[in-house]
XYZ file of C-alpha atoms in Angstrom:
579
model
C -22.055 9.359 3.257
C -20.109 12.207 1.807
C -20.886 12.887 -1.816
C -17.215 13.570 -2.425
C -16.180 10.252 -0.926
C -18.188 7.300 -2.276
C -17.570 3.993 -0.584
C -14.325 2.095 -0.948
C -15.555 -0.206 -3.724
C -15.724 2.783 -6.107
C -11.899 2.726 -6.110
C -11.988 -0.591 -7.967
C -13.304 1.243 -11.047
C -10.573 3.903 -11.029
C -7.268 3.632 -12.855
C -5.330 5.135 -9.937
C -6.259 2.059 -7.862
C -7.599 -0.853 -9.947
C -4.433 -1.963 -11.828
C -2.331 -1.663 -8.672
C -4.937 -3.682 -6.755
C -4.898 -6.371 -9.459
C -1.084 -6.586 -9.437
C -0.877 -7.020 -5.662
C -3.821 -9.461 -5.741
C -2.167 -11.665 -8.366
C 1.188 -11.527 -6.588
C -0.279 -12.563 -3.234
C -2.319 -15.276 -4.945
C 0.705 -16.719 -6.707
C 2.820 -16.651 -3.543
C 0.238 -18.723 -1.752
C -0.709 -21.030 -4.612
C 2.952 -22.023 -4.839
C 3.682 -22.180 -1.088
C 0.549 -24.081 -0.134
C 0.908 -26.586 -2.969
C 4.484 -27.244 -1.848
C 3.372 -27.509 1.800
C 0.653 -30.028 0.883
C 3.195 -31.992 -1.164
C 5.627 -32.055 1.768
C 2.883 -32.941 4.282
C 1.038 -35.675 2.399
C 3.419 -37.006 -0.300
C 7.110 -36.420 0.377
C 8.949 -38.385 3.042
C 11.875 -36.114 3.923
C 13.869 -36.732 7.081
C 15.112 -33.124 7.114
C 11.571 -31.684 6.703
C 8.995 -33.900 8.486
C 5.294 -33.184 7.788
C 4.685 -31.544 11.179
C 7.382 -28.942 10.499
C 6.953 -28.502 6.722
C 4.736 -25.417 7.038
C 7.133 -23.782 9.496
C 10.218 -24.481 7.356
C 8.619 -23.206 4.161
C 7.263 -20.131 5.953
C 10.658 -19.333 7.492
C 12.460 -19.621 4.130
C 9.839 -17.357 2.527
C 10.267 -14.555 5.053
C 14.073 -14.685 5.270
C 14.464 -12.252 2.312
C 12.369 -9.707 4.218
C 15.138 -9.612 6.841
C 17.959 -9.458 4.300
C 16.607 -7.172 1.580
C 13.785 -4.996 2.958
C 16.154 -2.105 3.609
C 17.270 -2.115 -0.019
C 13.670 -2.451 -1.228
C 12.631 0.608 0.786
C 15.368 2.724 -0.746
C 14.415 1.602 -4.261
C 10.769 2.546 -3.656
C 11.761 6.036 -2.461
C 14.182 6.542 -5.360
C 12.268 5.140 -8.368
C 8.783 5.376 -9.841
C 6.650 2.718 -8.162
C 4.957 1.710 -11.423
C 8.373 0.961 -12.926
C 9.369 -1.061 -9.861
C 6.130 -3.050 -10.064
C 7.011 -4.078 -13.625
C 10.546 -5.089 -12.638
C 9.225 -7.193 -9.761
C 6.656 -8.927 -11.959
C 9.382 -9.806 -14.489
C 11.419 -11.354 -11.662
C 8.348 -13.398 -10.648
C 8.173 -14.947 -14.123
C 11.797 -16.118 -13.855
C 11.233 -17.611 -10.389
C 8.094 -19.461 -11.480
C 9.899 -20.850 -14.522
C 12.404 -22.433 -12.109
C 9.506 -23.709 -9.967
C 8.110 -25.541 -12.993
C 11.306 -27.596 -13.039
C 11.064 -28.201 -9.279
C 7.486 -29.491 -9.422
C 8.029 -31.646 -12.504
C 11.169 -33.223 -10.998
C 9.764 -33.306 -7.410
C 12.913 -31.479 -6.347
C 12.319 -30.175 -2.810
C 15.618 -28.266 -2.715
C 14.801 -26.419 -5.949
C 11.312 -25.637 -4.661
C 12.724 -24.269 -1.396
C 15.044 -22.061 -3.465
C 11.977 -20.798 -5.347
C 10.227 -20.154 -2.019
C 13.185 -17.903 -1.152
C 12.864 -16.252 -4.588
C 9.167 -15.537 -4.104
C 10.014 -14.125 -0.695
C 12.449 -11.783 -2.463
C 9.709 -10.873 -4.966
C 7.357 -9.950 -2.111
C 10.126 -8.109 -0.249
C 10.736 -5.839 -3.232
C 7.029 -5.213 -3.766
C 6.116 -4.560 -0.105
C 7.304 -0.926 0.161
C 5.842 -0.208 -3.284
C 2.496 -1.626 -2.156
C 2.013 0.438 0.977
C 3.798 3.629 -0.130
C 1.683 3.717 -3.308
C -1.621 4.163 -1.447
C -1.038 7.500 0.344
C 0.440 8.849 -2.895
C -2.868 8.279 -4.732
C -5.543 8.341 -1.984
C -6.545 11.126 0.396
C -7.014 10.713 4.163
C -10.709 9.827 3.903
C -9.944 7.147 1.293
C -6.939 5.677 3.067
C -8.748 3.363 5.479
C -11.037 2.092 2.719
C -8.117 1.604 0.331
C -6.134 -0.284 2.958
C -9.213 -2.337 3.744
C -9.542 -3.313 0.091
C -5.866 -4.210 -0.135
C -6.061 -6.266 3.056
C -9.247 -7.942 1.855
C -7.714 -8.544 -1.559
C -4.568 -9.987 -0.021
C -6.479 -12.512 2.037
C -8.919 -13.381 -0.745
C -5.823 -13.961 -2.883
C -4.377 -16.115 -0.094
C -7.678 -17.988 -0.021
C -7.861 -18.540 -3.765
C -4.146 -19.324 -4.026
C -4.316 -21.869 -1.254
C -7.525 -23.371 -2.583
C -6.037 -23.676 -6.042
C -2.763 -25.052 -4.666
C -4.532 -27.662 -2.531
C -7.057 -28.718 -5.156
C -4.556 -28.859 -8.020
C -2.023 -30.784 -5.958
C -4.739 -33.307 -5.063
C -5.336 -34.221 -8.741
C -3.960 -37.771 -9.138
C -0.657 -38.033 -11.034
C -0.971 -34.631 -12.773
C -1.167 -32.415 -9.632
C 2.402 -31.119 -9.588
C 2.368 -30.280 -13.303
C -0.946 -28.430 -13.006
C 0.425 -26.370 -10.107
C 3.543 -25.531 -12.117
C 1.500 -24.355 -15.110
C -0.820 -22.281 -12.910
C 2.064 -20.532 -11.117
C 3.733 -19.557 -14.377
C 0.434 -18.416 -15.905
C -0.428 -16.152 -12.947
C 3.071 -14.605 -13.071
C 2.647 -13.795 -16.778
C -0.799 -12.254 -16.146
C 0.597 -10.119 -13.306
C 3.320 -8.739 -15.555
C 0.735 -7.853 -18.194
C -1.497 -5.993 -15.723
C 1.505 -4.113 -14.282
C 1.729 -2.173 -17.548
C -1.467 -0.316 -16.590
C -0.301 0.877 -13.147
C -0.193 4.710 -13.310
C 2.989 6.645 -12.771
C 3.924 7.299 -9.155
C 6.837 9.743 -9.187
C 9.689 9.028 -6.824
C 9.581 11.197 -3.667
C 13.398 11.276 -3.416
C 14.963 10.561 -6.849
C 18.380 11.840 -5.759
C 18.645 9.254 -2.960
C 21.988 7.441 -2.870
C 21.416 3.708 -2.386
C 23.241 2.061 0.491
C 23.667 -1.542 -0.673
C 24.853 -2.809 2.709
C 21.705 -4.525 4.021
C 22.871 -4.582 7.639
C 23.791 -0.931 8.061
C 20.747 0.173 6.046
C 18.453 -2.070 8.074
C 19.718 -0.425 11.257
C 19.306 3.016 9.689
C 15.702 2.237 8.666
C 14.819 1.016 12.140
C 16.270 4.200 13.641
C 14.333 6.270 11.094
C 11.089 4.528 12.038
C 11.897 4.997 15.730
C 11.909 8.765 15.198
C 8.119 8.827 15.660
C 7.313 6.631 18.656
C 3.624 6.272 17.794
C 4.570 5.060 14.298
C 7.304 2.770 15.619
C 5.091 1.166 18.238
C 2.423 0.723 15.585
C 5.038 -1.084 13.482
C 5.635 -3.380 16.439
C 1.889 -3.953 16.763
C 1.560 -4.919 13.083
C 4.603 -7.171 13.321
C 3.071 -8.982 16.251
C -0.152 -9.474 14.255
C 1.815 -11.186 11.461
C 3.669 -13.344 13.976
C 0.349 -14.286 15.565
C -1.284 -15.053 12.213
C 1.707 -17.070 11.022
C 1.227 -19.501 13.912
C -2.213 -20.382 12.561
C -1.551 -20.231 8.809
C 1.566 -22.404 8.986
C -0.185 -25.056 11.084
C -3.395 -25.458 9.094
C -2.294 -28.554 7.091
C -1.034 -30.378 10.208
C -3.965 -29.065 12.307
C -6.427 -30.390 9.726
C -4.715 -33.766 9.489
C -3.595 -34.533 13.046
C -6.168 -32.706 15.214
C -9.328 -32.398 13.118
C -8.691 -35.662 11.238
C -9.493 -34.074 7.888
C -8.006 -34.499 4.435
C -6.415 -31.886 2.163
C -9.820 -30.336 1.467
C -10.354 -29.680 5.175
C -6.988 -27.888 5.299
C -8.206 -25.761 2.387
C -11.487 -25.080 4.196
C -9.611 -23.727 7.217
C -7.793 -21.305 4.928
C -11.099 -20.310 3.326
C -12.568 -19.487 6.722
C -9.485 -17.590 7.882
C -9.174 -15.590 4.656
C -12.873 -14.698 4.539
C -12.701 -13.577 8.168
C -9.732 -11.272 7.607
C -11.291 -9.878 4.428
C -14.612 -9.096 6.128
C -12.839 -7.501 9.092
C -10.717 -5.352 6.783
C -13.729 -4.165 4.808
C -15.673 -3.372 7.987
C -13.000 -0.871 9.040
C -14.183 1.851 6.658
C -17.764 1.653 7.979
C -16.726 1.357 11.629
C -14.289 4.270 11.307
C -16.661 6.489 9.274
C -13.959 6.792 6.609
C -11.260 8.159 8.836
C -8.102 6.554 10.179
C -9.605 5.261 13.438
C -7.077 3.528 15.673
C -9.745 3.071 18.332
C -10.654 -0.126 16.469
C -7.274 -1.698 17.262
C -7.976 -2.688 20.906
C -11.278 -4.265 19.829
C -9.439 -6.353 17.252
C -6.742 -7.354 19.739
C -9.341 -8.488 22.262
C -11.096 -10.598 19.643
C -7.835 -12.225 18.555
C -7.125 -13.437 22.093
C -10.662 -14.485 22.997
C -11.180 -16.627 19.903
C -7.654 -18.097 19.921
C -8.187 -19.298 23.482
C -11.632 -20.627 22.638
C -10.184 -22.468 19.628
C -8.012 -24.443 22.045
C -11.036 -25.554 24.057
C -12.990 -26.307 20.881
C -10.275 -28.471 19.316
C -8.053 -30.012 21.983
C -10.373 -32.909 22.944
C -11.848 -34.002 19.608
C -12.060 -37.818 19.346
C -9.676 -39.686 17.039
C -11.044 -40.847 13.703
C -10.011 -41.757 10.180
C -9.256 -38.887 7.778
C -12.588 -37.451 6.634
C -13.536 -35.395 3.582
C -14.796 -31.844 3.933
C -18.474 -32.868 3.680
C -18.164 -35.221 6.660
C -16.156 -32.635 8.597
C -18.740 -29.884 8.143
C -21.589 -32.259 9.013
C -20.321 -32.775 12.578
C -21.613 -30.140 15.070
C -18.423 -30.517 17.154
C -16.533 -28.798 14.314
C -18.855 -25.790 14.004
C -17.316 -24.076 17.021
C -13.829 -24.581 15.545
C -14.942 -22.976 12.286
C -16.675 -20.083 14.057
C -13.575 -19.402 16.167
C -11.370 -19.284 13.074
C -13.678 -16.863 11.253
C -14.064 -14.526 14.241
C -10.367 -14.654 15.135
C -9.495 -13.695 11.562
C -12.154 -10.962 11.452
C -10.640 -9.472 14.615
C -7.174 -9.574 12.988
C -8.522 -7.604 10.012
C -10.061 -4.966 12.298
C -6.761 -4.808 14.225
C -4.396 -4.397 11.275
C -6.030 -1.982 8.806
C -6.088 1.119 11.085
C -2.453 0.512 12.037
C -1.355 0.374 8.398
C -3.329 3.529 7.617
C -1.867 5.338 10.647
C 1.688 4.539 9.548
C 1.014 5.725 5.999
C -0.654 8.919 7.216
C 2.020 9.912 9.748
C 5.157 8.933 7.813
C 6.854 11.717 5.812
C 6.447 11.156 2.065
C 10.194 11.271 1.377
C 10.860 8.411 3.832
C 7.564 6.514 3.716
C 8.798 3.532 1.701
C 11.819 3.093 3.973
C 9.621 3.208 7.080
C 7.389 0.574 5.458
C 10.556 -1.393 4.711
C 11.387 -1.156 8.416
C 7.922 -2.550 9.067
C 8.660 -5.457 6.720
C 11.958 -6.122 8.499
C 10.218 -6.205 11.862
C 7.433 -8.367 10.410
C 9.993 -10.850 9.168
C 11.910 -10.949 12.448
C 8.702 -11.454 14.404
C 7.506 -14.171 12.026
C 10.840 -16.008 12.206
C 10.701 -15.795 15.998
C 7.102 -17.021 15.816
C 8.096 -20.002 13.648
C 10.982 -20.867 15.973
C 8.794 -20.490 19.047
C 5.986 -22.613 17.625
C 8.515 -25.227 16.489
C 10.073 -25.302 19.959
C 6.677 -25.708 21.610
C 5.749 -28.528 19.239
C 9.170 -30.124 19.714
C 8.646 -30.017 23.477
C 5.472 -32.054 23.067
C 2.814 -29.330 23.127
C -0.176 -30.032 20.893
C -1.149 -27.758 18.021
C -4.250 -26.509 19.939
C -1.889 -25.865 22.860
C 0.256 -23.666 20.604
C -2.895 -21.744 19.636
C -3.690 -21.272 23.337
C -0.197 -19.909 24.012
C -0.577 -17.528 21.038
C -3.861 -16.196 22.430
C -2.446 -15.601 25.913
C 0.749 -13.985 24.613
C -1.345 -11.797 22.296
C -3.206 -10.419 25.310
C 0.113 -9.612 27.012
C 1.602 -7.990 23.894
C -1.533 -5.938 23.233
C -1.553 -4.777 26.842
C 2.062 -3.625 26.506
C 1.394 -1.795 23.217
C -1.630 0.005 24.638
C 0.240 0.894 27.824
C 3.031 2.571 25.855
C 0.634 4.114 23.290
C -2.464 5.020 25.365
C -3.894 6.865 22.371
C -5.271 3.511 21.165
C -7.295 2.943 24.334
C -8.451 6.549 24.495
C -9.721 6.404 20.923
C -11.330 3.032 21.604
C -13.149 4.294 24.669
C -14.253 7.433 22.808
C -15.446 5.289 19.895
C -17.481 2.930 22.088
C -18.907 5.773 24.181
C -19.807 7.828 21.120
C -21.351 4.940 19.154
C -22.975 2.747 21.795
C -23.754 5.072 24.704
C -24.324 8.492 23.153
C -24.890 7.699 19.432
C -22.970 10.916 18.761
C -23.720 13.295 15.882
C -21.124 15.876 14.830
C -22.494 19.082 13.292
C -21.195 22.531 12.449
C -19.514 24.523 9.721
C -15.904 23.407 10.269
C -13.855 20.357 11.150
C -10.446 20.126 12.810
C -7.703 20.570 10.177
C -6.160 17.408 8.720
C -2.712 18.601 9.789
C -1.111 21.486 11.621
C -1.925 23.046 14.966
C -5.414 24.041 16.059
C -7.151 24.767 19.356
C -10.533 23.280 20.299
C -12.231 25.180 23.127
C -15.378 24.463 25.080
C -16.944 23.690 28.465
C -15.785 20.482 30.141
C -18.304 17.662 29.450
C -19.052 15.421 32.418
C -17.655 11.906 32.845
C -16.629 9.971 29.756
C -18.323 12.606 27.573
C -15.012 14.445 27.911
C -13.611 12.053 25.297
C -16.224 12.829 22.660
C -14.498 15.888 21.095
C -11.855 13.425 19.884
C -14.579 11.854 17.715
C -14.729 14.991 15.548
C -11.724 13.803 13.535
C -9.040 11.142 13.242
C -6.188 13.095 14.819
C -4.985 12.619 18.397
C -6.060 15.312 20.807
C -3.914 16.791 23.578
C -6.430 17.433 26.369
C -6.086 20.440 28.683
C -8.549 19.777 31.521
C -9.201 20.641 35.143
C -6.576 19.109 37.427
C -9.132 17.206 39.516
C -10.323 15.356 36.349
C -6.846 13.793 36.065
C -6.443 12.879 39.719
C -8.465 9.677 39.888
C -8.092 6.177 38.440
C -9.798 4.966 35.269
C -10.299 7.776 32.769
C -8.038 10.141 34.706
C -5.174 7.636 34.661
C -5.655 7.010 30.943
C -5.590 10.723 30.175
C -2.447 11.163 32.280
C -0.742 8.347 30.333
C -1.699 10.137 27.104
C 0.002 13.364 28.233
C -3.074 15.410 29.170
C -2.298 18.797 30.707
C -3.622 19.546 34.227
C -5.147 23.046 34.262
C -5.783 25.140 37.389
C -6.994 28.731 37.694
C -4.194 31.268 38.072
C -5.631 32.589 41.351
C -5.400 29.096 42.937
C -1.885 28.122 41.827
C -0.052 30.592 39.619
C 2.934 28.294 39.016
C 0.785 25.293 38.018
C -1.350 27.529 35.775
C 1.738 28.902 34.023
C 3.076 25.374 33.541
C -0.221 24.262 31.965
C -0.207 27.207 29.542
C 3.428 26.501 28.667
C 2.794 22.798 27.947
C -0.264 23.591 25.822
C 1.685 26.243 23.885
C 4.502 23.769 23.244
C 1.999 21.244 21.899
C 0.583 23.869 19.526
C 4.095 24.843 18.451
C 4.725 21.174 17.613
C 1.677 21.165 15.315
C -0.640 19.235 17.638
C -4.394 19.471 18.042
C -5.092 20.817 21.546
C -8.450 20.621 23.339
C -9.034 23.163 26.113
C -12.007 21.864 28.127
C -12.238 23.426 31.586
C -15.230 24.377 33.720
C -14.114 27.931 34.645
C -15.482 30.046 31.770
C -13.415 33.146 32.564
C -10.258 31.086 33.069
C -10.911 29.232 29.813
C -11.235 32.485 27.874
C -8.059 33.898 29.420
C -6.110 30.719 28.669
C -7.387 30.712 25.074
C -6.243 34.318 24.635
C -2.813 33.540 26.118
C -2.299 30.530 23.843
C -3.377 32.330 20.665
C -1.130 35.266 21.552
C 1.841 32.880 21.716
C 0.839 30.604 18.836
C -1.596 32.136 16.317
C -3.627 29.065 15.355
C -7.210 28.353 14.214
C -9.643 28.162 17.135
C -12.754 25.974 16.986
C -15.587 26.543 19.466
C -16.970 23.219 20.665
C -20.522 22.877 21.898
C -21.945 19.704 23.426
C -25.558 18.726 24.080
C -25.751 15.477 26.083
C -28.474 12.913 25.628
C -29.021 10.074 23.172
C -28.225 10.957 20.523
C -25.755 13.529 21.771
C -24.717 16.430 19.536
C -21.219 17.854 19.210
C -21.057 21.128 17.272
C -17.942 22.737 15.832
C -17.799 26.349 14.699
C -14.983 28.760 13.971
C -14.429 30.872 17.090
C -15.052 34.622 16.646
C -11.953 36.615 15.831
C-alpha cells in the first residue's frame, strides 16, 4: 500500500468526495424507492389492461430511461459549461418538484401521474449523469480513480438495494403503504438538496461553450465525438451492453419472484438485496484486484462470470415446482433456492468487476474539455441499449418464453457481445492474460526507481522474456503498451495472434531484411510520436541497442531499462536508462 494513496474508503472522510457521494447515493436511492414501489403496486395491486403485471417492470423501466435518449446531449453540454456543484443543486431542486407531484399520484392511485413522475425522475438522473462521472476525474488522481469509481458503483447499488427494500416494505404496509412511500420520496429529495450545498466547487472546463438545444443534432455530434477515440467508444458500447444485460434481470425481479420462485413481495426484495450486494462487492474488489490502477484486464473476467452465472440461473430456476406464494423465510429455507441466490450474487459481482474499469478508462482517456459530453454519449447509448433490451425481453416473453428462458438468452448473447468487444479491442484480453499470468503463475513483483509515465511517450527496452512472460512488462502500469518484438514471436496462433490484433510491431534485424527492419522502426517511431508507450523486447542485444538509438534520435523520449528475473515470484525491475 502506498502511503500517499490510502485505500478507497479514506475518500469518504474527505470533502472533495463525501458530499458528492452522498448526493448521488440519495438520488439513486430515491429513484429506486419510487420506481420499485410503483412496480410493486402495478404488479400486486393495480389491475390495468394497458400495463399487465408481467410487463409493468419493463414499461416503467422504459419510461424512466427515455429522457436519457432525449436529453443526455443537453445534459453533457451543461456539465461542460457550468460548475458541477451548481448543477447538482439545480438537479436536486428539480427532484423535490417531481416528488411533490408523485405524492399526489400515490395518494390518488393515479398510474398516469406516477408514470409522468417516472419520466421526471429519468430526466433528473439524465441531468445528473454527466455531472456524476465527470466530477470524479476532476477531483481524483489516476491511482484514486478506480477506487472512487468502485465506491460510486457500490454506493449506487447499495442505494438501489435500500431504495427497493424501502419501496417494497413500505408499499406492503396495509392501507397506508402508498402514503408512506410518498412521504419517504419527498423526504429523501429534501435531504439530497440539503447535502448538495456541501459539494465543493468544480469549475467548468469549457465555460464559453455555446449550448446546442437541438437534442437530435447534438446527440449525433456527441456520438461522433466519442467515436474519435475507438478504445473509448468501444468501451462505451461495452458499458451500455452491461446496463442492457442488467436491466433484463432488475426489471423482471418482481415477476420472477412471483411467477417462477412463487415468492411474495419480500422475496422480490430479497432478489434485489442479493443483486445489489453482489454488484457492490464486485465494484469494491476492483481497487484491490487492480492494485489501484485502471486495470481493464478485469473486464473479460467479469464478462465471463456474467454469462456463466446467467446460464446457470436458467438451470437453477426453470424447473422449480409450483407452490403457493411463500414468505421470505420459507423461500430461504428451501435448498433448491440456494443455487438461485448464489447465481444472482455471483452474476452481480461479475457485473461490478466488469463495469468499474470501463468507467475509469473512459474518464482517464477522455479530454477534460469534452469529458461530460462523452459521458453524455455513454448515457445515450446506455438508454438506447436498455430500451432495446426492454423491447427484446418483452418480445421474448410475448412469444411465450419463460422468464428463466429470457435469462438464458441474456447469458448467451452476453458471451457473443463480449467476444465481439474483445475482438475489436484486444487490449482487454492482453491485459487480462497479463494480469492472470502475473498474479497466478508468476506472482510478479515490480521494483526499481522509476515507473512508466502516466501520460506521454516513453520507451521500455529489455531482453525478450520467453512465452507468456513477454506480457509482464505491461503489468508495470495501467497504460496500454505497443510491443515491438521479434517477428517469429508474432507468427503463431494464441499469444502471437493476440499481439498482432493489438498492433504489435514485427521486428527483424537489418542484416536479414532491411526493408522490414526499416518498417518496424518507422511504426515504432510513429507510435512514440503519437504519445504511446512502446516496449522494445527483442532477443538480439546489438540490434536492440541500435533500434533504441534510432528511435530516440527521431523522438527524444524517456527510456526505461527493463530487467526480468523469472521464477515464482518473478521480479520485473525498471530503471532509467543511462543517457
